[in-house]
Coordinates of C-alpha atoms and ligand atoms in Angstrom, one line a residue:
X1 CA 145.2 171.4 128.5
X2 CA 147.7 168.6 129.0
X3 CA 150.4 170.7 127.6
X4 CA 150.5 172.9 130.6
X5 CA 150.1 170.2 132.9
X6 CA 152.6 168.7 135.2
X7 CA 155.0 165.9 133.8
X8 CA 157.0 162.9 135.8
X9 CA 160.1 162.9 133.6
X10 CA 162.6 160.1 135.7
X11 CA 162.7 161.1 139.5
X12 CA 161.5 164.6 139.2
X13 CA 158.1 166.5 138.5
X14 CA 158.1 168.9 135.7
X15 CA 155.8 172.3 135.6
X16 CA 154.5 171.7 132.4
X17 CA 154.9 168.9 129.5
X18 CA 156.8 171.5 127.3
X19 CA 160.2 171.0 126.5
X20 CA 162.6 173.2 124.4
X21 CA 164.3 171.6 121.5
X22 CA 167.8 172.3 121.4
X23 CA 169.2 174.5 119.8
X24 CA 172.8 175.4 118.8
X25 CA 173.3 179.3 119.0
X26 CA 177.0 179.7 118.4
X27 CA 177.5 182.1 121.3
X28 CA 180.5 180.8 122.7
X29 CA 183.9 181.9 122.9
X30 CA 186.6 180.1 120.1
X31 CA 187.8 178.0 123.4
X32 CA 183.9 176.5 123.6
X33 CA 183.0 178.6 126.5
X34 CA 179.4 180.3 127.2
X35 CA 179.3 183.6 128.5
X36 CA 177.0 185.4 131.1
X37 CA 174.5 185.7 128.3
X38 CA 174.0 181.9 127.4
X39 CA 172.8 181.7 131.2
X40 CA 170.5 184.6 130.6
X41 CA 168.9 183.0 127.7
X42 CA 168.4 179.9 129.3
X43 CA 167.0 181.6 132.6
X44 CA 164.7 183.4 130.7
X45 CA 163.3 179.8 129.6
X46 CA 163.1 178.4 132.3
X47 CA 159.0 178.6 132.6
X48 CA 159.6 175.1 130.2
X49 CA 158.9 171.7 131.9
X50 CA 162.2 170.8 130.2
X51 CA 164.9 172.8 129.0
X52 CA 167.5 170.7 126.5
X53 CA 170.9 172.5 126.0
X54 CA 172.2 173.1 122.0
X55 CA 174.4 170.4 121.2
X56 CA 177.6 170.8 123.0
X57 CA 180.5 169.2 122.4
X58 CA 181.8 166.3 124.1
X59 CA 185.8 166.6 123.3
X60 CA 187.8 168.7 120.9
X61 CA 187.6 165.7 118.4
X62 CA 183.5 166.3 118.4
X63 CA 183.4 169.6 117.0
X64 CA 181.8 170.8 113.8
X65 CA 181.4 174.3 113.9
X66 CA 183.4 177.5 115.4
X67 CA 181.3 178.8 118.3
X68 CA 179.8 176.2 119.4
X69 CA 180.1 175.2 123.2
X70 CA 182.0 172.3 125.1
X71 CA 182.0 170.6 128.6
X72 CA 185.4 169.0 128.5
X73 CA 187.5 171.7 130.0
X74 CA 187.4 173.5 133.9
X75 CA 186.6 176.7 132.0
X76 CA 183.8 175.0 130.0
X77 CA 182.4 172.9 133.0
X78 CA 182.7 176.2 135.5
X79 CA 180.7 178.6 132.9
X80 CA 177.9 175.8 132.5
X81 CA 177.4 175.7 136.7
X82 CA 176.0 179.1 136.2
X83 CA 173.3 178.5 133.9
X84 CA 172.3 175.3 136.1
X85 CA 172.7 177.3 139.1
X86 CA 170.0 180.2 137.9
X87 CA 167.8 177.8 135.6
X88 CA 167.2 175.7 139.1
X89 CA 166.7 179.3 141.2
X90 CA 164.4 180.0 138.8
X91 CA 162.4 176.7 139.0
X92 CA 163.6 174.9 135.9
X93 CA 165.2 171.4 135.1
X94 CA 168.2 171.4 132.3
X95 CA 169.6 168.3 130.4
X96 CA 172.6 169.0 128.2
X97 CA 172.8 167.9 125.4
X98 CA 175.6 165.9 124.5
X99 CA 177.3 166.0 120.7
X100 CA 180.1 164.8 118.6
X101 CA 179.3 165.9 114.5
X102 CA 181.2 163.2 113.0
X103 CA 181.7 163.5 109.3
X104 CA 179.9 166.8 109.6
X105 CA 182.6 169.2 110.5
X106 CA 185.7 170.5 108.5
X107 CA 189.4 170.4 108.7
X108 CA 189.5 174.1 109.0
X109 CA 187.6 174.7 112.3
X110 CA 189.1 171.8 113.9
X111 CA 193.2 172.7 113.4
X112 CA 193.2 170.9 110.2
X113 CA 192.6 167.9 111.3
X114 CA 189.8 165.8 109.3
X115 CA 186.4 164.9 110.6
X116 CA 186.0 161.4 111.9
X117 CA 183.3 158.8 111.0
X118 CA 182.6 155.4 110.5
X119 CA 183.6 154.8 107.0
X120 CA 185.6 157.1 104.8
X121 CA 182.5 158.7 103.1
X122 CA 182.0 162.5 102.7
X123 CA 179.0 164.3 102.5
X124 CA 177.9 165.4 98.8
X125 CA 175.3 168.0 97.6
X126 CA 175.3 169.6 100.7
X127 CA 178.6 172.4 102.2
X128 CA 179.3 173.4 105.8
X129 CA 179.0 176.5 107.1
X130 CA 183.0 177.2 108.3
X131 CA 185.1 179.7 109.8
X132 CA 186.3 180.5 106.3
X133 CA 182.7 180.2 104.3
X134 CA 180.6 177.7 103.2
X135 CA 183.1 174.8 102.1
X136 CA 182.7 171.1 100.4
X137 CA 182.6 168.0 102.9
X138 CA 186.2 167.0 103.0
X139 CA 186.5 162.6 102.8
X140 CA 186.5 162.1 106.7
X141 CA 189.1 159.6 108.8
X142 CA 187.6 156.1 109.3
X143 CA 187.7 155.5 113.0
X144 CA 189.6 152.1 114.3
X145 CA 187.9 150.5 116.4
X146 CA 190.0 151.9 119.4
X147 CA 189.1 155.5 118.4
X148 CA 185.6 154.0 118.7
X149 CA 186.0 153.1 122.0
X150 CA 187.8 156.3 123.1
X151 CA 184.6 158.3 121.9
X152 CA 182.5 155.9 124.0
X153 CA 184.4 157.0 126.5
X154 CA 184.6 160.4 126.5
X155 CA 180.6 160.2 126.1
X156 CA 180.9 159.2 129.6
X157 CA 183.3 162.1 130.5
X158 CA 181.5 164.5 129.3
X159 CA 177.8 163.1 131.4
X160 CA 180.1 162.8 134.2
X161 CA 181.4 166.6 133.9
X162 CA 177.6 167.6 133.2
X163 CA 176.5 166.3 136.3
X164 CA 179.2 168.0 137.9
X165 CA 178.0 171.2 136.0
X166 CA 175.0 171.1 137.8
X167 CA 172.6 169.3 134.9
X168 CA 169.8 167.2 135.5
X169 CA 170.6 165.0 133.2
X170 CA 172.1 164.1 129.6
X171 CA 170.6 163.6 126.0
X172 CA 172.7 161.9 123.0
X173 CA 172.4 163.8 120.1
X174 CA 171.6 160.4 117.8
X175 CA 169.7 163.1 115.0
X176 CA 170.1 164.4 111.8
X177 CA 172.6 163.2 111.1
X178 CA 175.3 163.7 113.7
X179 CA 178.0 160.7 114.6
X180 CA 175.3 158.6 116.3
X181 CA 173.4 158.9 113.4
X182 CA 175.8 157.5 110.9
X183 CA 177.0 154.6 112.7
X184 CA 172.9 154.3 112.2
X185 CA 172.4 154.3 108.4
X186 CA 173.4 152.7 105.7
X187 CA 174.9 155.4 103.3
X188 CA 177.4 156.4 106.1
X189 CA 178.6 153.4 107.8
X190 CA 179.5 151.1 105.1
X191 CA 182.3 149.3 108.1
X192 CA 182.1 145.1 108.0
X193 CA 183.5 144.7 111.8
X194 CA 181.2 144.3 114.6
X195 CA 180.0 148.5 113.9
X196 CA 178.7 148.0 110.9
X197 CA 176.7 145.3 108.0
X198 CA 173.6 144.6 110.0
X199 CA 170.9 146.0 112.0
X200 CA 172.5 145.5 115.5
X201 CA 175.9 146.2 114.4
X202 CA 175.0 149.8 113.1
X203 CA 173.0 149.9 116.3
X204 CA 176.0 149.0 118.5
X205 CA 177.6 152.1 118.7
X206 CA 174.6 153.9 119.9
X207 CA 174.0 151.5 122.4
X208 CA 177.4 151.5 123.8
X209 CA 177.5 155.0 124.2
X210 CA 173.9 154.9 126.4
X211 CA 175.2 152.3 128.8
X212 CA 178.2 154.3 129.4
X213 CA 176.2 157.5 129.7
X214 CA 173.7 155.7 132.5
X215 CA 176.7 154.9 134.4
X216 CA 178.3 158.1 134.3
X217 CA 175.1 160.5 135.0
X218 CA 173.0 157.7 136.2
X219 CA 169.6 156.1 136.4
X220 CA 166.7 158.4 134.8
X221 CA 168.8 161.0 133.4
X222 CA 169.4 160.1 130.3
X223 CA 167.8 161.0 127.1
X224 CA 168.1 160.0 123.3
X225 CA 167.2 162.1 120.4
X226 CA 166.5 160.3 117.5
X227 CA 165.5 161.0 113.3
X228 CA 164.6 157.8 111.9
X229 CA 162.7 159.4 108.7
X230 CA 165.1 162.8 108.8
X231 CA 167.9 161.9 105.4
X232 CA 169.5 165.7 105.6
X233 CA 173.2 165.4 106.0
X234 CA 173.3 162.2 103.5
X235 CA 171.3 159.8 106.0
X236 CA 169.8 156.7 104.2
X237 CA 168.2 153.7 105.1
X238 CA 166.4 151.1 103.1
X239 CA 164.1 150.6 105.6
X240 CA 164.1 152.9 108.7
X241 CA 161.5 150.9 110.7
X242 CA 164.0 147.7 110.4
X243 CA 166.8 149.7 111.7
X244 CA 165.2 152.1 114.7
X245 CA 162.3 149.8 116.1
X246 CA 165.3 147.0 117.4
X247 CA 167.5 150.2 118.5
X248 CA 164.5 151.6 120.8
X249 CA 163.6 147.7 122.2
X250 CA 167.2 147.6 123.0
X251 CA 166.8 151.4 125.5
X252 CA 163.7 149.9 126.5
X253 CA 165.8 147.3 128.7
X254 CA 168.3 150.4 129.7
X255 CA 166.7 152.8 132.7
X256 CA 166.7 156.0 130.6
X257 CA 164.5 159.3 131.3
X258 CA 162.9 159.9 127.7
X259 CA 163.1 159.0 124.3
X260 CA 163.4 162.3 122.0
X261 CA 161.8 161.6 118.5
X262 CA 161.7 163.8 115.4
X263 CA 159.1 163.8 113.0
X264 CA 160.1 163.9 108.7
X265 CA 161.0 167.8 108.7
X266 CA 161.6 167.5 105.1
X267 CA 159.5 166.0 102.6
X268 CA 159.8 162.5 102.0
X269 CA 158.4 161.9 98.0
X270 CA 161.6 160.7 97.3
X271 CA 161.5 158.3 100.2
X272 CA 157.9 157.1 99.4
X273 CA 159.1 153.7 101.6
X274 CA 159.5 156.0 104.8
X275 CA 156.6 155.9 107.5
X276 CA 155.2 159.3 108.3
X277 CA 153.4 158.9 111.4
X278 CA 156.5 159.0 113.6
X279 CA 155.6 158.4 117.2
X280 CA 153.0 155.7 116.2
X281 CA 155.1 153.3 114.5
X282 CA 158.6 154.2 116.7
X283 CA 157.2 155.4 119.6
X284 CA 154.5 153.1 120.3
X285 CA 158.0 150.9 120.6
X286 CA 159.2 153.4 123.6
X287 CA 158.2 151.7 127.5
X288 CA 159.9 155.4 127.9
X289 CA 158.7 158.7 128.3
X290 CA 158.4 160.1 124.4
X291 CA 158.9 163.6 124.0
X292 CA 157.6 164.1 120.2
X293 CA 159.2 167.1 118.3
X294 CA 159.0 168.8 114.8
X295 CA 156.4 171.3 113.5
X296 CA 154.1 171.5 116.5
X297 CA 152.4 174.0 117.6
X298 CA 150.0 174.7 120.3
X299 CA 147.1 172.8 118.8
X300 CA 149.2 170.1 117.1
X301 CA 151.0 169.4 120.5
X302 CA 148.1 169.2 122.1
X303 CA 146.3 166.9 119.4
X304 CA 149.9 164.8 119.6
X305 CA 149.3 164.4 123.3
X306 CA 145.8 163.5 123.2
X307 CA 146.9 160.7 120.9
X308 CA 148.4 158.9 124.5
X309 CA 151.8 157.8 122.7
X310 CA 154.0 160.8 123.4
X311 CA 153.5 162.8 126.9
X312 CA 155.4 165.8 126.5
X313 CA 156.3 168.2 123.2
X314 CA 159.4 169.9 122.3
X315 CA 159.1 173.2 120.5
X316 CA 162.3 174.9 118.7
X317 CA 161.7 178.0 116.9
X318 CA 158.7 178.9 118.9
X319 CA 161.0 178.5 122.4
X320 CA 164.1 180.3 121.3
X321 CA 161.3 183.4 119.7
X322 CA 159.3 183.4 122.9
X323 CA 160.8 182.6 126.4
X324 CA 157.4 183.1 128.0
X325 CA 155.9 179.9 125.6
X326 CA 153.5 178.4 128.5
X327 CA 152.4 181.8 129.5
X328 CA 151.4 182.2 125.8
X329 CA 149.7 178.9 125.8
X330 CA 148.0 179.4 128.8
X331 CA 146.8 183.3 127.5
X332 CA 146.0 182.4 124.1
X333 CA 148.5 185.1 123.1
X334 CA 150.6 186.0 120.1
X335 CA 153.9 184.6 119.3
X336 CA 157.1 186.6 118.6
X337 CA 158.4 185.4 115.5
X338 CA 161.9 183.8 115.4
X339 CA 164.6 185.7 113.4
X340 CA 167.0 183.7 110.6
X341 CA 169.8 185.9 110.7
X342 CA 170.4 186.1 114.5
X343 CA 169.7 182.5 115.0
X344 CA 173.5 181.6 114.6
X345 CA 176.7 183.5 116.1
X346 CA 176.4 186.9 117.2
X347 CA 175.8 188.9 120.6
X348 CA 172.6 189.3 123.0
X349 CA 170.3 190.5 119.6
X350 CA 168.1 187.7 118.5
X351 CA 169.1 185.8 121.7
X352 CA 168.4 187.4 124.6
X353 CA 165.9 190.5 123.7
X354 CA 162.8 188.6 122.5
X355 CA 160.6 190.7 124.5
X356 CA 158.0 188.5 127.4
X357 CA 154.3 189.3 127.0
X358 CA 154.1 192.3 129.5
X359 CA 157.8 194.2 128.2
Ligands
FMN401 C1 168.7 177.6 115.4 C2 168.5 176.1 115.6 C3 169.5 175.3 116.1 C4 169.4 173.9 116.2 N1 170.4 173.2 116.8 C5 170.1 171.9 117.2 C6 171.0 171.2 118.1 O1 172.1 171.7 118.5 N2 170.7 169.9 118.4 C7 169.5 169.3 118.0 O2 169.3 168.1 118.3 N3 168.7 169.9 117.2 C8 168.9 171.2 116.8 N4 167.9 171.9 116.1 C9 166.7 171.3 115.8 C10 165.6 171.5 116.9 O3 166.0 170.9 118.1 C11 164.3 170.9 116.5 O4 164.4 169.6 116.2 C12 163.8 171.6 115.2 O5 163.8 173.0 115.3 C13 162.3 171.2 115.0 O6 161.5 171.7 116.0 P1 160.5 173.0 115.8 O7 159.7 172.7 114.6 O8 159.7 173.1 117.0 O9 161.4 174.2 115.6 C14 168.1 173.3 115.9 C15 167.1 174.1 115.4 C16 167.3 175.5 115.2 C17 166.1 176.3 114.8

């Protein structure tokens, strides 16, 4: 089964060609910092070729949501050197994953101060889960272009302190619709400097921010995770192949580790113009390592891999449900089921007691 066998991800050999998603768990203190239990969960993974952090936030200006963890203070980066130091004792290689939410955030989580983004657009039909209840998307600031290039920098900050913390290596969350995602489409970044009004403009950003991340953490440790079909959080384009095809020929000349791609997740009968065969139209583009992700299962993953395009699979749900997954693969077993209400905030209940195969 190529699933469970070994992977070359950049310099280093992986167990197995599983990967866990990430996944935001909201288990940090209001200061962004994990406790002792964020480094059991992740331990408890660490059977995964690839474990990829939740998003965590790359500067106070980043954050969307209470709870959610940082790596831009000493307390942040020290509490992150424990999980690194027990996920490698245990056998296991850990990428963070690096986030700033853009527009998708609200004043009151982030001491009333408005979300950033490229262009002054909020997000409609949808509210954010805050502090204070679900709220409407406030209009957020339109970033100048030197606030642009202060966020490229503190991309680099961040890899630099994750390195420091111990990771393996670095993924931009460029997804669903997080900043790297709107400087990418063409409902949210509506700017007509060099950031915005054509293909490579709206790709800029993105491109920017990987150069800065290989020099902070460093040749093949960097990672990208991208949505090109994914419209949730107001995310349009008139023609996602035109847009993310030139973005991933541009990281094919940058020495990264993988290339992260999502498939729909949501149906797409209102986007009847949207390719749904994912990895063979973007990541038969990729000279990288593909990691495919979005609704697999055992069989599907392994059907994905058999396919050639992408050589490892990244399961959410099913990781964060099952911290033995390749056991369960390799056994043929029965998979705990992942629980909605615990998924988000909360102690060591629906985080760290999903029982292994022999408990
Ligand atoms: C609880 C939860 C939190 C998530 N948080 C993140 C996140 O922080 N960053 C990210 O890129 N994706 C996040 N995702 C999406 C997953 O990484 C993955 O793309 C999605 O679950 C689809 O994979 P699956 O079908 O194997 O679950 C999250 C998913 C879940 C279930």
């Amino acid at each position: 089964m190529k699933l469970l066998e070994k992977v070359t991800l950049g310099k280093q050999t992986l167990q197995n060609a599983l990967a866990m998603a990430p996944m935001t768990r909201s288990r940090a203190d209001i200061e962004g910092v994990i406790s002792d239990i964020t480094t059991l969960y992740y331990t408890q993974r660490a059977s995964a070729g690839l474990l990829i952090t939740e998003g965590i936030n790359i500067s106070e200006q980043a954050l969307g949501s209470p709870y959610t963890p940082g790596i831009y203070t000493n307390d942040q980066i020290e509490a992150w050197k424990k999980v690194t130091k027990s996920v490698h004792e245990n056998g296991g290689v850990i990428y963070a994953q690096l986030w700033h939410t853009g527009r998708v955030g609200h004043s009151v989580d982030r001491n009333g101060k408005l979300p950033v983004a490229p262009s002054a657009v909020a997000i409609k039909g949808q509210q954010h889960f805050t502090a204070e209840g679900m709220k409407d998307y406030e209009v957020p600031h339109e970033l100048t272009t030197e606030e642009i290039m202060q966020i490229v920098k503190d991309y680099g900050t961040a890899a630099k302190n994750a390195i420091e913390a111990g990771f393996d290596g670095v993924e931009l969350h460029a997804a669903f619709g997080y900043l790297p995602n709107q400087f990418l489409s063409e409902s949210a970044n509506l700017r007509t400097d060099e950031y915005g009004g054509s293909v490579e403009n709206r790709n800029r950003f993105v491109l920017e921010v990987m150069k800065e991340l290989v020099d902070a953490a460093g040749s093949d440790k960097v990672g990208i995770k991208l949505s090109p079909t994914i419209y949730y959080n107001n995310i349009e384009n008139s023609d996602p192949e035109a847009q993310f095809k030139p973005l991933i020929e541009s990281l094919n000349e940058l020495p990264l580790a993988y290339v992260h791609l999502m498939n729909a997740m949501f149906p797409l009968d209102n986007h009847p113009h949207y390719p749904t065969d994912i990895m063979g139209t973007f990541g038969s583009v990729s000279k990288h390592l593909v990691i495919a992700n979005a609704g697999y299962d055992k069989a599907s993953g392994e059907a994905e891999l058999e396919k050639g395009i992408a050589k490892m699979i990244s399961y959410g749900s099913l990781f964060l449900a099952n911290p033995d997954l390749a056991k369960r693969f390799e056994l043929d077993a029965e998979f705990n089921q992942a629980d909605q209400a615990t998924m988000y905030g909360g102690g060591a209940h629906g985080y760290t007691d999903y029982p292994f195969l022999n408990d």
